[in-house]
Amino acid sequence: MRAVYIESHGGPEVLQYGERPEPSPKAGEVMVRVRAAALNRLDTYVRTGRRGQRRNFPSLHILGGDCAGVVAEVGSSSLSYLVGRRVVVNPRIPCGACDFCLGGSDDLCPRFRFLGSNCEGSYAEYVCVPATNVHAIADNVPFQIAAATPTVYLPTWNMLIRKAQLKPWETVLVLSASAGVGTAAIQVAKSVVGATVIATTSSAEKATMAKGIGADHVIDYTEESVSERVKELTGGRGVDVVVDHVGAQFFDDAYDSLKRGGRYGICGVTSGYVVNLQLGSLFTKQLQVFGVFMGSRADMAKVTQMLNEGRIRPVIHQVFTLEQAAEAHRVMEERSFFGKLVLKV
Ligand SMILES: [Zn+2]
């Protein structure tokens, strides 16, 4: 099969396009004919060997997590009803046997694998995953849209719906609206919950796009203070919830924007890991700061339902062919995009 793999760590040029053996599904697994794979920041870490992703070569490794396609083969006859189904793949594979998994909190599984990181990924014609990791998509949901869904909507759903329990009368501050999680958070907060959305971004063009997908107000953080502008927009009260997927860079300003009883969710630290947390305001304003990492299978089922009902729709910035994976990685590292980068397979 055609696939994109690495034989060493490095820049986008280490991504190789070529033939690899087809995988075959084990018991309980399905083999998906991948039709689209979406890029995530993790893919670039796997490529460069940064952020805990260093691996031993010479074993070749196929990159890629998020994907969608059609079930082509199954590893157990009891799964044969899945053959031919159009599916989206949840790239996080919990162990299924630990206390967390058995207790229904599979998002807390410490022994999970991640497609394209701990096992062969989806930049390929075929990929094998447990049958519990595929969710059926409606006929009118394009593969490229479905592929762009899991890694940005899962943490967003976990954060806004399950943990923060965002309400329609509340206001949410979404940091860096142009990235995948930013666009997902605007849509879930607006289309699913009906909350008021304030987004931050870095240009007038991105601000227009953020408004186009549901942001009520957009703050250009290169020109104005986020916390001061939030005060103006909320009549001095502040926001109920912050969605932070970038880490240290905006923490102080966003934390200052929380109203009493506010909740601060974190699902990424691309701009830095370490911040100063003001414990005084944490307890006197009764704030919550919490992290989410992806979501549970139940969250994925809900996200897929929202996708099938058309209530969420990932924003796609650009589509590349599988052969152009290196070019797609270059675009991701330039950070000049709005939405997701997708490979069609
Ligand atoms: Zn587990």
XYZ file of C-alpha atoms and ligand atoms in Angstrom:
346
model
C 0.000 0.000 0.000
C 1.005 3.637 -0.398
C 2.043 5.324 2.844
C 4.040 8.207 4.319
C 6.632 7.130 6.881
C 9.848 8.218 8.576
C 13.197 6.440 8.893
C 14.754 9.181 11.013
C 13.703 12.317 12.920
C 13.996 15.731 11.295
C 12.277 18.403 9.210
C 9.415 17.822 6.760
C 11.950 16.399 4.279
C 12.255 13.175 6.339
C 8.679 12.245 5.402
C 8.958 9.530 2.776
C 6.230 8.478 0.380
C 6.403 4.885 -0.776
C 5.147 1.305 -0.546
C 4.612 -0.425 2.789
C 3.108 -3.842 3.526
C -0.655 -3.858 4.119
C -1.569 -4.456 7.761
C -4.043 -7.202 8.654
C -6.672 -6.865 11.383
C -6.270 -8.913 14.564
C -9.220 -10.304 16.523
C -11.487 -7.439 17.548
C -9.941 -5.066 15.011
C -11.119 -3.582 11.742
C -8.992 -2.574 8.764
C -10.056 0.804 7.387
C -9.404 1.885 3.804
C -8.333 5.420 4.678
C -9.850 8.092 2.447
C -8.660 11.162 4.371
C -6.215 11.840 7.224
C -5.998 15.133 9.128
C -2.816 16.656 10.533
C -2.330 17.448 14.187
C 0.509 19.052 16.102
C 1.384 15.575 17.451
C 2.319 14.489 13.902
C 5.081 17.098 13.800
C 6.340 15.987 17.232
C 6.485 12.351 16.034
C 8.399 13.519 12.959
C 10.914 15.631 14.901
C 11.182 13.358 17.957
C 10.244 16.226 20.295
C 7.874 16.231 23.291
C 8.472 12.615 24.281
C 8.152 11.277 20.738
C 11.795 10.161 20.196
C 11.926 6.649 18.795
C 14.514 4.027 17.891
C 15.229 3.598 14.215
C 15.839 1.851 11.815
C 12.275 0.542 12.229
C 10.160 2.539 9.765
C 7.168 4.324 11.175
C 3.947 5.493 9.489
C 2.633 8.797 10.869
C -0.940 9.998 11.305
C -3.779 9.835 13.836
C -7.125 11.314 12.798
C -8.658 9.672 9.731
C -11.863 8.508 8.076
C -12.631 5.889 5.470
C -14.458 2.654 4.799
C -14.141 -0.612 6.753
C -12.482 -2.999 4.298
C -11.832 -6.091 6.442
C -12.484 -7.296 9.976
C -10.443 -9.509 12.303
C -13.414 -11.348 13.842
C -16.443 -12.790 12.058
C -18.710 -11.170 14.653
C -17.658 -7.788 13.219
C -18.506 -8.620 9.607
C -21.560 -6.324 9.765
C -19.084 -3.406 9.781
C -17.599 -4.174 6.350
C -18.431 -1.379 3.910
C -19.401 1.100 6.648
C -18.183 4.681 6.316
C -16.420 5.516 9.572
C -14.400 8.090 11.454
C -11.522 6.724 13.556
C -10.852 7.765 17.151
C -7.026 7.757 17.203
C -6.727 7.264 20.967
C -6.811 3.553 21.816
C -7.381 2.805 25.524
C -6.155 -0.536 26.914
C -9.675 -1.742 27.750
C -8.453 -3.655 30.817
C -7.324 -1.160 33.489
C -9.490 0.102 36.369
C -10.217 3.337 34.489
C -11.281 1.553 31.293
C -13.403 -0.969 33.177
C -14.976 1.854 35.209
C -16.105 3.736 32.089
C -13.444 6.463 32.370
C -11.406 5.255 29.411
C -10.168 8.809 28.782
C -8.074 8.383 31.968
C -6.471 5.112 30.787
C -2.716 5.349 31.488
C -1.887 2.516 29.075
C -3.500 3.979 25.960
C -1.878 3.915 22.526
C -2.172 6.725 20.013
C -2.444 6.027 16.304
C 0.659 7.258 14.485
C 2.619 7.628 17.730
C 2.696 4.283 19.570
C 1.409 2.290 16.596
C 1.388 2.587 12.796
C -0.688 5.551 11.698
C -3.152 6.770 9.115
C -0.953 8.445 6.464
C -1.589 5.249 4.513
C -4.144 3.452 2.375
C -4.993 1.074 5.215
C -4.891 1.231 8.991
C -6.010 -1.289 11.649
C -7.728 -0.224 14.880
C -9.984 -1.883 17.479
C -13.597 -1.970 16.272
C -14.524 0.144 19.309
C -12.444 2.976 17.819
C -14.592 3.433 14.714
C -17.866 5.379 14.611
C -20.287 5.330 11.678
C -20.645 8.595 9.749
C -23.682 9.625 7.718
C -23.553 9.365 3.931
C -23.607 13.155 3.579
C -20.544 13.704 5.814
C -17.464 13.934 3.553
C -14.444 11.838 4.592
C -12.230 14.939 4.749
C -14.614 16.642 7.167
C -14.904 13.518 9.344
C -11.122 13.023 9.414
C -10.657 16.574 10.716
C -12.941 15.932 13.692
C -11.621 13.684 16.524
C -8.497 15.334 17.921
C -9.971 18.840 18.022
C -13.597 18.108 18.958
C -12.907 15.390 21.551
C -11.021 17.639 24.007
C -13.428 20.478 23.216
C -16.433 18.300 24.064
C -14.769 16.888 27.168
C -13.848 20.409 28.317
C -16.926 22.479 27.479
C -19.765 19.977 27.780
C -18.663 17.321 30.277
C -16.266 19.178 32.618
C -17.167 22.895 32.439
C -20.855 22.212 31.761
C -21.112 25.434 29.778
C -24.625 26.921 29.831
C -26.442 28.944 27.130
C -26.464 32.088 29.297
C -22.718 31.936 29.924
C -19.766 33.510 28.113
C -16.709 31.584 26.965
C -13.301 32.956 25.982
C -11.633 30.889 23.229
C -7.921 31.555 22.879
C -6.251 31.423 19.462
C -9.366 30.864 17.422
C -7.566 30.002 14.196
C -6.173 26.640 15.326
C -8.199 23.426 15.125
C -9.272 23.392 18.789
C -10.125 27.099 18.597
C -12.526 26.653 15.688
C -14.004 23.538 17.319
C -14.562 25.358 20.618
C -16.329 28.272 18.919
C -18.695 25.847 17.157
C -19.465 23.678 20.194
C -19.996 26.727 22.429
C -22.224 28.434 19.863
C -23.977 25.709 17.831
C -24.352 23.040 20.514
C -24.703 25.124 23.706
C -25.786 28.548 22.439
C -23.364 30.438 24.709
C -21.792 33.836 24.011
C -18.339 33.404 22.463
C -15.380 35.784 22.688
C -12.437 34.604 20.589
C -8.872 35.876 20.360
C -6.830 35.878 17.183
C -3.962 37.699 15.504
C -5.306 39.375 12.352
C -8.381 41.061 10.893
C -8.704 38.258 8.335
C -8.748 35.558 11.022
C -11.186 37.668 13.068
C -13.631 37.689 10.142
C -13.338 33.911 9.820
C -13.863 33.423 13.568
C -17.068 35.488 13.366
C -18.121 33.453 10.343
C -18.183 30.258 12.413
C -19.994 31.742 15.409
C -17.768 34.045 17.502
C -19.814 36.992 18.845
C -16.732 39.117 19.579
C -13.121 38.807 18.470
C -10.107 40.335 20.216
C -6.914 40.905 18.231
C -4.337 40.006 20.891
C -1.563 41.671 18.908
C -3.270 45.041 19.339
C -5.336 44.991 22.555
C -5.168 43.600 26.087
C -7.336 40.501 26.263
C -8.374 40.949 29.916
C -9.250 44.648 29.486
C -11.263 44.015 26.337
C -13.060 41.086 28.025
C -14.009 43.415 30.894
C -15.471 45.905 28.426
C -17.382 43.224 26.535
C -18.806 41.607 29.692
C -19.730 44.787 31.558
C -16.841 44.232 33.996
C -17.940 40.729 35.016
C -15.478 38.565 33.076
C -16.045 35.221 31.346
C -17.447 32.008 32.819
C -15.137 29.638 30.940
C -11.747 29.873 29.234
C -10.696 27.385 26.522
C -6.895 27.295 26.483
C -5.075 25.033 24.024
C -1.889 27.094 23.765
C -0.487 27.147 27.318
C 1.779 29.707 28.966
C 1.631 32.530 26.407
C -1.832 33.863 27.285
C -2.423 32.288 30.690
C -2.041 35.375 32.918
C -4.303 37.546 30.787
C -6.930 34.838 30.290
C -6.910 33.838 33.975
C -7.496 37.493 34.898
C -10.514 37.452 32.562
C -12.406 34.835 34.616
C -15.413 35.929 36.600
C -16.149 34.613 40.079
C -16.825 30.883 39.890
C -15.130 30.704 36.492
C -13.623 27.548 34.980
C -10.305 27.434 33.116
C -9.796 24.417 30.835
C -6.441 23.488 29.311
C -5.902 20.955 26.533
C -2.577 21.957 25.024
C 0.688 23.710 25.842
C 2.246 24.505 22.464
C 3.449 27.909 23.741
C 4.915 26.673 27.050
C 4.288 24.418 30.068
C 4.911 26.598 33.124
C 2.801 29.442 34.553
C 2.414 31.311 37.864
C -0.937 30.419 39.340
C -2.316 33.062 41.726
C -3.672 30.879 44.530
C -5.245 33.885 46.275
C -7.691 34.594 43.486
C -8.121 30.855 42.875
C -9.832 30.380 46.242
C -11.372 33.793 46.841
C -12.996 33.868 43.386
C -13.692 30.108 43.662
C -12.109 29.365 40.315
C -11.398 25.977 38.785
C -8.385 25.173 36.627
C -8.510 21.771 34.965
C -6.939 19.792 32.156
C -8.433 17.498 29.534
C -6.664 15.149 27.174
C -8.780 13.965 24.255
C -12.001 12.374 25.560
C -13.806 9.140 26.308
C -15.493 6.780 23.860
C -18.793 8.191 25.063
C -17.574 11.695 24.156
C -16.564 10.427 20.693
C -20.019 8.945 20.183
C -21.568 12.340 21.020
C -19.134 14.210 18.766
C -19.935 11.839 15.885
C -23.650 12.359 16.487
C -23.168 16.156 16.310
C -21.169 15.676 13.093
C -23.875 13.491 11.557
C -26.558 16.017 12.531
C -24.553 18.864 10.962
C -24.266 20.787 14.247
C -20.485 20.826 14.073
C -18.420 21.052 10.917
C -14.635 21.210 11.069
C -13.093 24.095 9.187
C -10.653 22.849 6.561
C -7.894 25.209 5.532
C -6.284 23.134 2.792
C -6.362 19.626 1.333
C -3.206 17.906 0.093
C -2.576 14.546 -1.549
C -0.863 11.858 0.541
C 2.258 12.390 -1.536
C 2.287 16.076 -0.455
C 2.467 15.266 3.273
C 5.806 17.096 3.650
C 4.286 20.245 2.147
C 1.342 19.980 4.547
C 3.782 19.733 7.492
C 5.556 22.872 6.269
C 2.267 24.781 6.214
C 1.451 23.552 9.744
C 4.775 24.824 11.068
C 4.338 28.233 9.449
C 1.159 28.707 11.547
C -0.446 30.789 8.810
C -3.601 28.713 8.493
C -7.189 28.813 9.785
C -8.650 25.372 10.498
C -7.393 21.925 9.610
C -4.904 20.584 7.093
C -6.047 17.342 5.482
C -4.465 14.657 3.295
C -6.698 12.829 0.833
C -5.706 9.217 0.402
Zn -7.052 1.284 30.266
